[in-house]
Every structure is written in C-alpha cells, then in structure tokens.
Short mmCIF file of C-alpha atoms and ligand atoms in Angstrom, two decimals:
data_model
loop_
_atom_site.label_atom_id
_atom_site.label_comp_id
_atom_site.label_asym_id
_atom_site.label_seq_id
_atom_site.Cartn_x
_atom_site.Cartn_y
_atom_site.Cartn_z
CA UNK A 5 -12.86 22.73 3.44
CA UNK A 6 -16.32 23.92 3.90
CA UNK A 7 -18.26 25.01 0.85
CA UNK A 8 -21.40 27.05 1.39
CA UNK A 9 -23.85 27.12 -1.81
CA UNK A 10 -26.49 29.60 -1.91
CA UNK A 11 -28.86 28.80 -4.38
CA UNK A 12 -29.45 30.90 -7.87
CA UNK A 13 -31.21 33.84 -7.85
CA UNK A 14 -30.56 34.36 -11.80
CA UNK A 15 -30.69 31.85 -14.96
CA UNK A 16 -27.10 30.82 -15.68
CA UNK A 17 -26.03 31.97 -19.81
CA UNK A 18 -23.18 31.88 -21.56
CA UNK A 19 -20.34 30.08 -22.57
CA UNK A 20 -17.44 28.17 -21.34
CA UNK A 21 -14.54 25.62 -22.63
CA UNK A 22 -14.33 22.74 -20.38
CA UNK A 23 -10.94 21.08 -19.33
CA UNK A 24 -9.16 18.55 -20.04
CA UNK A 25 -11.01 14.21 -20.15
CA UNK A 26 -9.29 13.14 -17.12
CA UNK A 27 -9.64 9.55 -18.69
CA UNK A 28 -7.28 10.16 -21.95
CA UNK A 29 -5.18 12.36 -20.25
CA UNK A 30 -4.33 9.12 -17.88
CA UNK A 31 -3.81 7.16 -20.95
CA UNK A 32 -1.90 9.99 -22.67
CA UNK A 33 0.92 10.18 -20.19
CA UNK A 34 1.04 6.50 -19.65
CA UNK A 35 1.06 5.29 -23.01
CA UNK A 36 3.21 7.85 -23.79
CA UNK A 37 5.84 6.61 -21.40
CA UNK A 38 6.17 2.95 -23.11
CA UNK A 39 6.84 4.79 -26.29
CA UNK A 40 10.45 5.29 -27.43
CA UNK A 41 10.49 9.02 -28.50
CA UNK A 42 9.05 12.08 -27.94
CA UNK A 43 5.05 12.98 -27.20
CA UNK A 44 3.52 16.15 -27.16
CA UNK A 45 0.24 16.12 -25.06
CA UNK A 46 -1.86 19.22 -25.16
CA UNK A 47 -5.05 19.95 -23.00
CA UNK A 48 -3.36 17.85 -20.41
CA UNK A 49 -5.71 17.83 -17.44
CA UNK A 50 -5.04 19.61 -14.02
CA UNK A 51 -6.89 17.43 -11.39
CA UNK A 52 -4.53 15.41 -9.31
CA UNK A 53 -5.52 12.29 -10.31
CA UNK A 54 -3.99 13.29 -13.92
CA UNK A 55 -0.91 14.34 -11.97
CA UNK A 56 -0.82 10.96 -10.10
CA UNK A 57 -0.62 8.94 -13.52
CA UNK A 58 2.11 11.78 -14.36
CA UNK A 59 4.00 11.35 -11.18
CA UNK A 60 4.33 7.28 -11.08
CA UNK A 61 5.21 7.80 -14.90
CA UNK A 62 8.30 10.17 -14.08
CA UNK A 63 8.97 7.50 -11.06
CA UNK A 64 9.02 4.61 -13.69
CA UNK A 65 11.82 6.73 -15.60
CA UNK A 66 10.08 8.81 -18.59
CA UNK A 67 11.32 12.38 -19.05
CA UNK A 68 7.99 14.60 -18.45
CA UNK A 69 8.20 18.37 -18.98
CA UNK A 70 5.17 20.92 -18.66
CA UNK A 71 5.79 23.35 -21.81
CA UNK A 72 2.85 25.80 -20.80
CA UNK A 73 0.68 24.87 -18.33
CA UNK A 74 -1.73 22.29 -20.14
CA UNK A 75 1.02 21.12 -22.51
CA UNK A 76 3.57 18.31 -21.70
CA UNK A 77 5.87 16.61 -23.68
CA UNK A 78 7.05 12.74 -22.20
CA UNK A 79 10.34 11.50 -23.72
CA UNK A 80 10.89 8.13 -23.27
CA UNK A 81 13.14 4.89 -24.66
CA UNK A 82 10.45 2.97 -24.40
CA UNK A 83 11.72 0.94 -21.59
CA UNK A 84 10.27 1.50 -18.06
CA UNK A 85 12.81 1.86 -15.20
CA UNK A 86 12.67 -0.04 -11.69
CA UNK A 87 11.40 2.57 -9.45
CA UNK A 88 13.43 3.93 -6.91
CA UNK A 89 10.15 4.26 -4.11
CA UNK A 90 6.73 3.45 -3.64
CA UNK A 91 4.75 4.70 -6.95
CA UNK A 92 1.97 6.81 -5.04
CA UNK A 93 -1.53 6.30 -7.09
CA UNK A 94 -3.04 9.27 -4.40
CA UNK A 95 -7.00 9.31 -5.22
CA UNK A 96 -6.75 7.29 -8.66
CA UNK A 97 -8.39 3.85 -9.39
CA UNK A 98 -7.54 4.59 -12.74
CA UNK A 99 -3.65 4.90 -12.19
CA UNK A 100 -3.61 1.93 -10.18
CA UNK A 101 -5.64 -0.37 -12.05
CA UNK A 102 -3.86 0.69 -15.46
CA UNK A 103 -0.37 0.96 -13.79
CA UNK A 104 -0.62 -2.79 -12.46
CA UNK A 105 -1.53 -4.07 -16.21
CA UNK A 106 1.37 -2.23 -17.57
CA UNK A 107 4.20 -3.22 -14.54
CA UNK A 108 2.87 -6.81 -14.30
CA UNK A 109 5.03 -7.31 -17.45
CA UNK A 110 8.19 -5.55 -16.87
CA UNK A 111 11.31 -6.88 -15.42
CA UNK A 112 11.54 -5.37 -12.39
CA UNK A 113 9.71 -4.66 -9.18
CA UNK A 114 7.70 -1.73 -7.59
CA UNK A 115 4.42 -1.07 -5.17
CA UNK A 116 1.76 0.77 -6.15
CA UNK A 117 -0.04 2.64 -3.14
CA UNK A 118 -3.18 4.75 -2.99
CA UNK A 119 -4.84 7.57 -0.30
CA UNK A 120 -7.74 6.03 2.43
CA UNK A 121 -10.26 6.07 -0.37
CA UNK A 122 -8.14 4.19 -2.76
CA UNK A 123 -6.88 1.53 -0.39
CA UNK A 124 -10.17 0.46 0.32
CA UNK A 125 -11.06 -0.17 -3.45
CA UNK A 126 -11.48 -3.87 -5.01
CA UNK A 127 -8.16 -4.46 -6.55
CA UNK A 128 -9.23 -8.34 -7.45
CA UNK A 129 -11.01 -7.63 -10.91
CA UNK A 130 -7.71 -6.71 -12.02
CA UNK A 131 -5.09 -9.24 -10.10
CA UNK A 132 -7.39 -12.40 -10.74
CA UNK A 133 -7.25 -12.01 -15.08
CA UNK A 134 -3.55 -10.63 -14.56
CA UNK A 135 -2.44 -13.79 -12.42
CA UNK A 136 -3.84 -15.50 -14.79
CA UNK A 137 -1.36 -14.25 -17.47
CA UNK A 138 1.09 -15.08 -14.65
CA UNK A 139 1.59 -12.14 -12.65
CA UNK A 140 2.92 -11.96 -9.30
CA UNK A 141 1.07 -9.70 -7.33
CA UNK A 142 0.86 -9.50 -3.45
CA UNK A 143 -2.15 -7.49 -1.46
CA UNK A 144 -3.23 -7.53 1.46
CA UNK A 145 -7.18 -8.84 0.95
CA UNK A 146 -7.37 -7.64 -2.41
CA UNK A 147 -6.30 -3.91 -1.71
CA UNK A 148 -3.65 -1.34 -2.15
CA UNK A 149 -0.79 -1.45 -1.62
CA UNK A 150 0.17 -3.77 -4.41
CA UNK A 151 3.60 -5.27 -4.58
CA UNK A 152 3.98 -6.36 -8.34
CA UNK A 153 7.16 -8.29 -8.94
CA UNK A 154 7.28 -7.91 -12.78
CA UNK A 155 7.44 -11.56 -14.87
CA UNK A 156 7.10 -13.19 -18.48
CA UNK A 157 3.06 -13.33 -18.80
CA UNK A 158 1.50 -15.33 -21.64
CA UNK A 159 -1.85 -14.09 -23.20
CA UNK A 160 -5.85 -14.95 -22.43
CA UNK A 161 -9.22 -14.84 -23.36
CA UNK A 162 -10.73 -13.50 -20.47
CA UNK A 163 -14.47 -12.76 -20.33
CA UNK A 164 -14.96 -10.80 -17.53
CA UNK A 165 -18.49 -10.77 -16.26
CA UNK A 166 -18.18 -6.53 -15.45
CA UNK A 167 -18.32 -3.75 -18.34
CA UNK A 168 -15.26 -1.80 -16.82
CA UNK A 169 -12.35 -0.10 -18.67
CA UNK A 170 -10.42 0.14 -15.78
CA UNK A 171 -10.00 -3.78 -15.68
CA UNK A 172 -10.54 -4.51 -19.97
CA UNK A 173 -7.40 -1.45 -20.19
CA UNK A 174 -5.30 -2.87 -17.58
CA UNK A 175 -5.81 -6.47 -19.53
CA UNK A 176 -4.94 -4.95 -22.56
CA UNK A 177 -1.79 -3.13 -21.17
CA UNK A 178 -0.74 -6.32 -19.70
CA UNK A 179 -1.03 -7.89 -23.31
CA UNK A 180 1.17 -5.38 -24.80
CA UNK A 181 4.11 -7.19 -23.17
CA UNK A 182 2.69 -10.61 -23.01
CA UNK A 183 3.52 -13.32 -25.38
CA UNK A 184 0.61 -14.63 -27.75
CA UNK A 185 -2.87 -13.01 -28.52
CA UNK A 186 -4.69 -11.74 -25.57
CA UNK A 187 -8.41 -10.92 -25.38
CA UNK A 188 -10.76 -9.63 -23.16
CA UNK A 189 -14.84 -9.67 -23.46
CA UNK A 190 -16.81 -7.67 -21.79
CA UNK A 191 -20.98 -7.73 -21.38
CA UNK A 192 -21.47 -4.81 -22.49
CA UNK A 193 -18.95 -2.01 -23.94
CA UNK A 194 -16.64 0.56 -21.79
CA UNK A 195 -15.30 3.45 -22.80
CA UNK A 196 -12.72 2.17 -25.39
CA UNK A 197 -10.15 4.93 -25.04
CA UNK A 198 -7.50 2.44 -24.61
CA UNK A 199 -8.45 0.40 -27.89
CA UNK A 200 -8.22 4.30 -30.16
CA UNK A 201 -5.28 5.30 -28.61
CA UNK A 202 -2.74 2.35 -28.42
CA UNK A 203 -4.08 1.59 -32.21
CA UNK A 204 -3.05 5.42 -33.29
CA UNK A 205 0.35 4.58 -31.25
CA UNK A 206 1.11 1.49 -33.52
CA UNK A 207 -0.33 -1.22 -31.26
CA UNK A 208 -1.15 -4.82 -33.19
CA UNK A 209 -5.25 -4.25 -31.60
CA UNK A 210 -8.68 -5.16 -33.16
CA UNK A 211 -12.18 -4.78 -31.61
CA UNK A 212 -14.94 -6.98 -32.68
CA UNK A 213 -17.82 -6.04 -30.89
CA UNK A 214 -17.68 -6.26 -27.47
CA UNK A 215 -14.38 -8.48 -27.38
CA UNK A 216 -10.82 -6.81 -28.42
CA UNK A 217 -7.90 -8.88 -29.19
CA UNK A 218 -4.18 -7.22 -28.68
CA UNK A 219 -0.44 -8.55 -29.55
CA UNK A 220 2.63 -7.95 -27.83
CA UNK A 221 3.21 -4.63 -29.59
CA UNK A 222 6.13 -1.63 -29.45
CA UNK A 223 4.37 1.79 -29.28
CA UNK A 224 4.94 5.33 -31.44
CA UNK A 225 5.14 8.43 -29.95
CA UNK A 226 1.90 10.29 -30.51
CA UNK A 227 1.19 14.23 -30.43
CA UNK A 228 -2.17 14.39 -28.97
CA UNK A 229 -4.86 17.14 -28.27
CA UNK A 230 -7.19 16.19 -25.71
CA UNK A 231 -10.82 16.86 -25.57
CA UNK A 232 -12.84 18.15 -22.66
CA UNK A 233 -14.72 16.05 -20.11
CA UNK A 234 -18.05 14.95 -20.58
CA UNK A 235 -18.44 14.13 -17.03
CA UNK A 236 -17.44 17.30 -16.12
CA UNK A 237 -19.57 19.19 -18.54
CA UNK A 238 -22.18 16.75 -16.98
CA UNK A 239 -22.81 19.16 -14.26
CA UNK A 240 -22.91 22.37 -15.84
CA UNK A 241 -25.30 20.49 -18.21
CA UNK A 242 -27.60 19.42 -15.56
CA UNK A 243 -27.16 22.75 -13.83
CA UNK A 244 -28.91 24.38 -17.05
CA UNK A 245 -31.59 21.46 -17.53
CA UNK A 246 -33.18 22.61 -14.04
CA UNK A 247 -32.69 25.85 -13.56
CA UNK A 248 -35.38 27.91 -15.37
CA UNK A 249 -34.36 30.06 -18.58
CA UNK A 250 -31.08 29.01 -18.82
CA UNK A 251 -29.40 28.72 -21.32
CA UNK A 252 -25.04 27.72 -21.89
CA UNK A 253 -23.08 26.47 -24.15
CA UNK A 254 -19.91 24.22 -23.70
CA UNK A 255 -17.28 23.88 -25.72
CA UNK A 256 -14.84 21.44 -27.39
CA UNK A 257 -16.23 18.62 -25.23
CA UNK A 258 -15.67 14.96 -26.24
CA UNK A 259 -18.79 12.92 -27.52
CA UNK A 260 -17.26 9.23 -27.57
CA UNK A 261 -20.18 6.83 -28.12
CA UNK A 262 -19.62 5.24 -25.13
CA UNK A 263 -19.36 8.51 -22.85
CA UNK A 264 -22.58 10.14 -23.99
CA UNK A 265 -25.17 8.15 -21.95
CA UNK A 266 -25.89 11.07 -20.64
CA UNK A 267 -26.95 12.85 -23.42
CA UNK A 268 -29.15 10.09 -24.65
CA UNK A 269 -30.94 9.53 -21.05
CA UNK A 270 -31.46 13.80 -21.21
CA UNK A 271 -33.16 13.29 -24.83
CA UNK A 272 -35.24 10.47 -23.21
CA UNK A 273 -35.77 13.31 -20.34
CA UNK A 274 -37.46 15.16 -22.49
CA UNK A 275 -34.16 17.80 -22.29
CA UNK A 276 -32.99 20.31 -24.71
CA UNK A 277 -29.28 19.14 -25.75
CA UNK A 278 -28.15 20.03 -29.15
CA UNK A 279 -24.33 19.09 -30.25
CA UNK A 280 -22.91 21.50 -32.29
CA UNK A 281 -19.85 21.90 -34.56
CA UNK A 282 -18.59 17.76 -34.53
CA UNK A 283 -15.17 16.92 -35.58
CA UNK A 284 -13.02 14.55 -34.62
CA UNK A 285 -8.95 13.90 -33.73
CA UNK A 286 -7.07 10.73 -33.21
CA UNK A 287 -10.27 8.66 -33.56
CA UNK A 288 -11.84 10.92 -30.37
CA UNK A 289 -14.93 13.05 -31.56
CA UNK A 290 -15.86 16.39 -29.79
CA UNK A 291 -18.41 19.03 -30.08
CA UNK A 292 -19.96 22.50 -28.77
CA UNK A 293 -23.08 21.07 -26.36
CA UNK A 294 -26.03 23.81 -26.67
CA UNK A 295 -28.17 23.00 -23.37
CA UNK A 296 -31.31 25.06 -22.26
CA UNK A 297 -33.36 25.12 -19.10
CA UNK A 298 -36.49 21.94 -19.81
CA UNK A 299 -39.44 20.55 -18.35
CA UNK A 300 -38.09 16.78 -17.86
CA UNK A 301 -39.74 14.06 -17.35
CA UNK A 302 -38.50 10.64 -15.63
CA UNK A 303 -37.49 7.92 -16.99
CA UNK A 304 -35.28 4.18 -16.58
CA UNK A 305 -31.29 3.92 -16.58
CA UNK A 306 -30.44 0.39 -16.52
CA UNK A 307 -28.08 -2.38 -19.11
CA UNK A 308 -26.10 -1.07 -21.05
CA UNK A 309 -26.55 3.16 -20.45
CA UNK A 310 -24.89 2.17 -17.08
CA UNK A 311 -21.45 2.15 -18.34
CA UNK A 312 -21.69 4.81 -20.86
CA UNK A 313 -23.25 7.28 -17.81
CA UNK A 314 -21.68 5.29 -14.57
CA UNK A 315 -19.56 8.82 -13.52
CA UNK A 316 -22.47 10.71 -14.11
CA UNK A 317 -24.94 9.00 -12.00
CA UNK A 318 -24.68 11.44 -9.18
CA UNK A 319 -25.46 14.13 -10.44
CA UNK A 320 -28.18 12.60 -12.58
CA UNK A 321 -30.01 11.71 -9.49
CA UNK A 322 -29.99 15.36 -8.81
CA UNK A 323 -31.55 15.98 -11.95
CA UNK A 324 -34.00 13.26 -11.87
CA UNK A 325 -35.19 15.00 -8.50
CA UNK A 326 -36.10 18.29 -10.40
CA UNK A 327 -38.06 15.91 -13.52
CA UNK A 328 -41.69 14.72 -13.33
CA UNK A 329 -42.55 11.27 -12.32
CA UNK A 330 -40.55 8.01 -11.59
CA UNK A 331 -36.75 7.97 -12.69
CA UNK A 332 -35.51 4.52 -11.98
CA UNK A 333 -32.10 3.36 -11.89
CA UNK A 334 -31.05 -0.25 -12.39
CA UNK A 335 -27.95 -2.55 -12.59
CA UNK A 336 -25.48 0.10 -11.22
CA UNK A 337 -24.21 -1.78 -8.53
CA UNK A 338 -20.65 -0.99 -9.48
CA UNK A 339 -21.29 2.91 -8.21
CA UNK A 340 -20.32 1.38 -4.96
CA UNK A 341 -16.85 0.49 -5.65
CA UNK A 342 -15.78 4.04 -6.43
CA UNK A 343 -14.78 6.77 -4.44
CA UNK A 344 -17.56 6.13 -2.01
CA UNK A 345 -20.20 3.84 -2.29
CA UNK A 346 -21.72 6.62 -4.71
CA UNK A 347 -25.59 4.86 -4.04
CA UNK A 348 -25.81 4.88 -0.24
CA UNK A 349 -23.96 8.53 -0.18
CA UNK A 350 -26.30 9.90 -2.84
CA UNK A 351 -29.81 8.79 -1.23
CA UNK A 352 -28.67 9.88 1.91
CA UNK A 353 -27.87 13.35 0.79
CA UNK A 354 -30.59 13.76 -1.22
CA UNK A 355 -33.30 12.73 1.37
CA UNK A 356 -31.10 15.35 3.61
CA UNK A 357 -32.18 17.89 1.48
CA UNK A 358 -35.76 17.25 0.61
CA UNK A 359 -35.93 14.55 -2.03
CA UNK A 360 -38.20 11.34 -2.69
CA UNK A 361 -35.49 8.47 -3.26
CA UNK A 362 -35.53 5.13 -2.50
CA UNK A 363 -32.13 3.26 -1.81
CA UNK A 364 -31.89 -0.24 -4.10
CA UNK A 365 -28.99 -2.89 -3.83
CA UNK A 366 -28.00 -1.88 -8.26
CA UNK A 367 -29.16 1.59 -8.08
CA UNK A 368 -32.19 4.21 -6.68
CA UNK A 369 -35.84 5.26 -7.29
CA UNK A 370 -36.28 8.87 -7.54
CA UNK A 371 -40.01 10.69 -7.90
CA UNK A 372 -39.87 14.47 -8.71
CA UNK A 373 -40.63 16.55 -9.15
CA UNK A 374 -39.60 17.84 -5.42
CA UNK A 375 -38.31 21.82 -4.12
CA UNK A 376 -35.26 20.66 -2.42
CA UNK A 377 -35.29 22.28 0.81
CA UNK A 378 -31.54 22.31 1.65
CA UNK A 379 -30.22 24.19 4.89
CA UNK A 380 -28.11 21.17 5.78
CA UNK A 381 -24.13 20.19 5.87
CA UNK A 382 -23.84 17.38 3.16
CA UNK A 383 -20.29 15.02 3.54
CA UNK A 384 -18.22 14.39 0.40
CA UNK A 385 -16.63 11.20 1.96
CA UNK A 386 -13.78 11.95 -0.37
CA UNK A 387 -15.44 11.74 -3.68
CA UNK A 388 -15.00 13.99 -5.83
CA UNK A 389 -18.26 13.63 -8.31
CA UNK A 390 -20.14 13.82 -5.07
CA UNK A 391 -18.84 16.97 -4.21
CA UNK A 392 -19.33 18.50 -7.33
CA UNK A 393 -23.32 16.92 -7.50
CA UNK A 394 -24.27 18.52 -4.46
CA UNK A 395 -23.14 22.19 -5.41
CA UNK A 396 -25.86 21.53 -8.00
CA UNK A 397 -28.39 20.72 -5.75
CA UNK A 398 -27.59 22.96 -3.92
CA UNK A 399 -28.35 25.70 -6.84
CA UNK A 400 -32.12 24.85 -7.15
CA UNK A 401 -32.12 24.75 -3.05
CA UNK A 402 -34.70 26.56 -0.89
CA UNK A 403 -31.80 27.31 1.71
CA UNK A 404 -27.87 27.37 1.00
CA UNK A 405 -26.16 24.07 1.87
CA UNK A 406 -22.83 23.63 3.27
CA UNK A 407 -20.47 20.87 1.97
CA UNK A 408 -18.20 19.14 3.61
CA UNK A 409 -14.80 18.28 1.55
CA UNK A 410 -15.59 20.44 -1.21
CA UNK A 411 -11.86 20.60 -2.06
CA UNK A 412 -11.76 16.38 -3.06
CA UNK A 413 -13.41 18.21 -6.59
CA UNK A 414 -9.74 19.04 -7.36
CA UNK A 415 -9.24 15.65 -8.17
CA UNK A 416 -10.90 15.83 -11.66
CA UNK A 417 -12.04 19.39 -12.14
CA UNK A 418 -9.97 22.60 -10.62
CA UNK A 419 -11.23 25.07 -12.80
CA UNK A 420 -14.93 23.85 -11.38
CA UNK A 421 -16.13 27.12 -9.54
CA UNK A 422 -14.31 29.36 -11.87
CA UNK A 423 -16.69 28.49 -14.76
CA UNK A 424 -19.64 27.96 -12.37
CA UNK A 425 -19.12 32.00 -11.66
CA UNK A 426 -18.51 33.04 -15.29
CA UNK A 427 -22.11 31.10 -16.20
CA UNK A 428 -23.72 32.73 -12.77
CA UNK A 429 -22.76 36.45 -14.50
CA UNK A 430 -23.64 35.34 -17.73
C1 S3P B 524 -12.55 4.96 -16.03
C2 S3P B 524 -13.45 3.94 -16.03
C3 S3P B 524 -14.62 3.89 -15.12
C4 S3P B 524 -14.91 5.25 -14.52
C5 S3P B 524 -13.66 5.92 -14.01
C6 S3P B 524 -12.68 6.14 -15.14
C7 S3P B 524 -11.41 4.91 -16.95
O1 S3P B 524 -14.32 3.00 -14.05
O2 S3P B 524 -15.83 5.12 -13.47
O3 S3P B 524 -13.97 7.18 -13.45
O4 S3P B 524 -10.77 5.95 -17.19
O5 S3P B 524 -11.14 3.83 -17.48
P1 S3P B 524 -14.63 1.41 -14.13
O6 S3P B 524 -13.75 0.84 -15.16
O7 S3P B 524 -14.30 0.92 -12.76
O8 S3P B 524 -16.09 1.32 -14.45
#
C-alpha cells in the first residue's frame, strides 16, 4: 500500500493513550501458556506480531479467548502440546527466538517458520547457547525454518558477547525446563521483561547486575495489565520535538529503565519531556509523557543507550536531522539484523529526502539542522519502525512523500494513523 504524507500545516496538541508494549504482550501470552490455570491479560496488543506469539501459543495447545477486544484470558495445564503443523512466527523475531528457548525443552517436536523478512534473520545467537544446553535444532544456514526436536537440556553460564533480550529471554525460557542453574551475562543490560514477569509468575530467578541466574521452575497464572509502548509513543514524541508549538501528551506509557533511552538522549537533546503521574504494576512502571515542540541540539548515542533506544533509532535519526549540530551514533551494529538492515535503509531514505547523514559500519553521522525537502517514494522493505519513521519525516517535509509498504506498521502499531489524526485536529 502506498501512503502519501503531506506535511503539517498546524502544531499537533492534545492527548492520546497509546496501545498495548508489543514486547510484554509477547511474553504475556507465552508465559501464560506454560502456566497451569487461568490468565487474564488486559491491554493485549493488536499488531500481528502479538497475534503471531498468540497463534503458535493456541497451536502448542493453550486455550486463548479474546473477552473484549484487548482482553484475553489463556487457560492452560501447564503442559505444552506437540503441534499438529508448522507454528507460523509471520513477521516476529521475537516469537521465534522466545518460542525456540521455550520448545527446545519439551518432549515433542515442531518447526517454527517466519515471512521473507524473518527467514532471513540470524537465528545462531540463539541455537549456538541452546545446543549448548543440548538442544536439537536443524536450520538451514542459521535461518528459519527451525525444526526443534524437543530433549532433556542441562543448564549454563553463558556470556554472550551481545546485549539482546531476544537471545538472554530465550536462554532463560530454555532454563525453565532445564536441569541445574542456568545463567546468562550480558555486556550491557536488555530490557529485562522476562526476568519481572516469570519472577511475578513464581519462577526460582535472580538478577545480579548484568548476569541473571534461573532454576527449572513451574509457573502461576498471572492477571496482567499491560502498559503502552514506548517505542511507539517514540514517534508521536519525536513528531512534537520538531514540529514548532506543539505540544501532546501520552498516556499510560511504560517507563522501564531499560526502555527509556530515548527519553534520556531527548534530555541530552536539549528536549522538553516531562513524565507525569508514575506508578507502577507487576514490577512494570508507566507514566503520562508531557512533550513540547524544542530547539535540540545534537549529540552521541553509543554503549550502553544502544540497547535501551535500539527500536527507536529510526526515528531518532529523523529527529537528529531537525537538531543543531553533529548527532553521532555508535556501536549499533545490531540495527542490521532486524527487519531490514535499519542503518543502510535509514541513510538512504534520509539523503532521499534532503538530509546530511553519513552511513558507518555500528551506526550514522547526522548534521542538522536540514529542511527536508521530500517529494520522493521512500521503500519500507518490510519494516515496520521504518515505515512508521518516515511518516514523521515526512511531517516536517517541504513536499509530501509517498511510502511504499506503509501497511508493514500493522505489525506493532494499528491504531498508528488514528492517533496521528486526533493530534493533527488537536
Ligand atoms: C525485543 C528485543 C529487541 C528489540 C525487539 C524486541 C524483545 O531485540 O529490538 O524489537 O521483545 O525482547 P534484540 O533482542 O534482538 O535486541
């Protein structure tokens, strides 16, 4: 689907309530599954890749009912069935990294497959540590489809030399059915949604710093209510930051330290970000983010911020195109295992429209601040947070933009151009 976006002619005000974190809501229905009982998940979010996890859940044998259209309930023995077909993982590193951790250890077989994007993603950060615990997992070169013939695994320590909770939740999942302690260390710390949410379901887990250490464990059933997504209030956000005299506010959005990079590289910005009304449920905080249009100034991304930002880093770039001076971004080379190699795309599109960036092998140089010229098609090569970054751009344009693919944003975020219009009328 082509998408044209004609730049703002009016401040965007107001406010909005942003859906559903698509990471917890993967966790939600999954760990749900392995628990014997009934959940109750509310705020369950829409995008497909949420529905994927949901999907190869039912497939595995868990009872899943919607009971309004963001609630579910999963009722489950605890005990995962053999599969009856192919588990389909669609768009979703997420499901299939996570899924192959948690069917590495059960006693039966099943193949997880993905869509083009996905079955061209590294699959070896997760099968190396999990053969390790003695998995038996057949790829072809490393990719989906994975045939995973379920076995008796046996814990680790396994440092793994990439902050990713993708492969550090997938370890962890695995050692919830392994025997003995396993751990896994990373360099620098993930989003730990795993870690709160199998500890409020029961699991024997402890973090020390950046290492946590998990037991063969039986799981509770939980009633959760999940927060909204940074990353998706991430563009809204940086809609606001650049476009003068706006002014929004989003609400119930969750704040987990290691999610709100972005907030902290906007401070360092120079941006106006305020976080109002904090509270907190099942170890995840949230808040009300206040965000007004700022005169920003560049700055570096690099060490650790990259993990607690790495989603956001698209549309980031856009902002750091509309901010005074050098923005620099460093040891990010990860952003080109996702979707679509989220560096090359990004500095392609953005010298397309008008910017000063400079492609590196970990990252990108931007210098604002630049008027983006636009009147060009931009590609979303399936990628979702691309998609959704160049509508932005495409805000502060000279020219309206077309992009190409703008439907792939239905993988996290639906409700994306709904709320876009209620902030355009204010
Ligand atoms: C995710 C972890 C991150 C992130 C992805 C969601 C998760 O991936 O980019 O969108 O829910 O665990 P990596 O673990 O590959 O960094």
């Amino acid at each position: 689907m082509k998408k044209q976006v004609i730049p703002l002619i009016e401040p965007l005000k107001g406010e909005i309530e942003i859906p559903s974190d698509k990471s917890i809501s993967h966790r939600a229905v999954m760990f749900s599954s392995l628990a014997d009982g009934r959940s109750i998940i509310s705020n369950f979010s829409k995008g497909a890749d949420c529905v994927s996890s949901l999907n190869v859940c039912r497939g595995l044998g868990a009872e899943i009912n919607y009971l309004d259209d963001k609630t579910i309930e999963i009722i489950s023995d605890g005990q995962l069935k053999a599969p009856v077909s192919e588990l389909n993982c669609g768009n979703s590193g997420t499901t299939m990294r996570l899924m192959s951790g948690i069917l590495a250890g059960q006693n039966f077989k099943s193949i997880l497959t993905g869509d083009e994007s996905l079955s061209k993603r590294p699959m070896r950060r997760v099968i190396e540590p999990l053969e390790l615990m003695g998995a038996n997992i057949l790829s072809k070169d490393n990719k989906a489809p994975l045939e995973i013939t379920g076995r008796h695994l046996c814990g680790i320590d396994y440092v793994s030399k990439l902050a990713s909770a993708q492969v550090k939740s997938c370890i962890l999942l695995a050692g919830l059915f392994a025997d003995g302690m396993t751990s896994f260390t990373e360099p620098s710390k993930s989003r730990d949604h795993t870690e709160k949410m199998l500890q409020s379901m029961g699991a024997d887990i402890k973090v020390n710093e950046n290492t946590v250490y998990i037991k063969k464990s039986k799981l509770n059933p939980v009633n959760f209510s999940i927060p909204g997504d940074i990353s998706s209030a991430a563009f809204f956000i940086a809609a606001a930051l650049i476009y003068p005299d706006s002014e929004i506010v989003i609400k119930n959005t969750g704040i987990n330290q290691a999610r709100t990079g972005i907030i902290d590289v906007i401070k360092r910005m120079g941006g106006q970000i305020e976080l109002l009304n904090m509270r907190e449920e099942n170890g995840e905080p949230s808040a009300d983010i206040k965000v007004s249009y700022s005169n920003l100034k560049g700055c570096e991304i690099s060490g650790i911020d990259i993990p607690r930002l790495i989603d956001e880093l698209p549309v980031i770039a856009v902002l750091a195109t509309q901010a005074e001076g050098q923005t620099v971004v460093k040891n990010a080379e990860d952003l080109r295992n996702k979707e679509a190699d989220r560096i090359t795309t990004v500095v392609n599109a953005l010298k397309l429209l008008g910017a000063d960036i400079e492609e590196l092998k970990d990252g990108f140089v931007i210098s604002g601040k630049t008027k983006l010229k636009g009147g060009c098609e931009l590609e979303t090569y399936h990628d979702h947070r691309l998609a959704m970054s160049y509508y932005i751009a495409g805000l502060v344009c000279e020219q309206p933009i077309v992009i190409n693919g703008f439907e792939w944003s239905k993988i996290s975020f639906p409700e994306f151009e709904a709320l876009m219009e209620h902030l355009k009328v204010g």
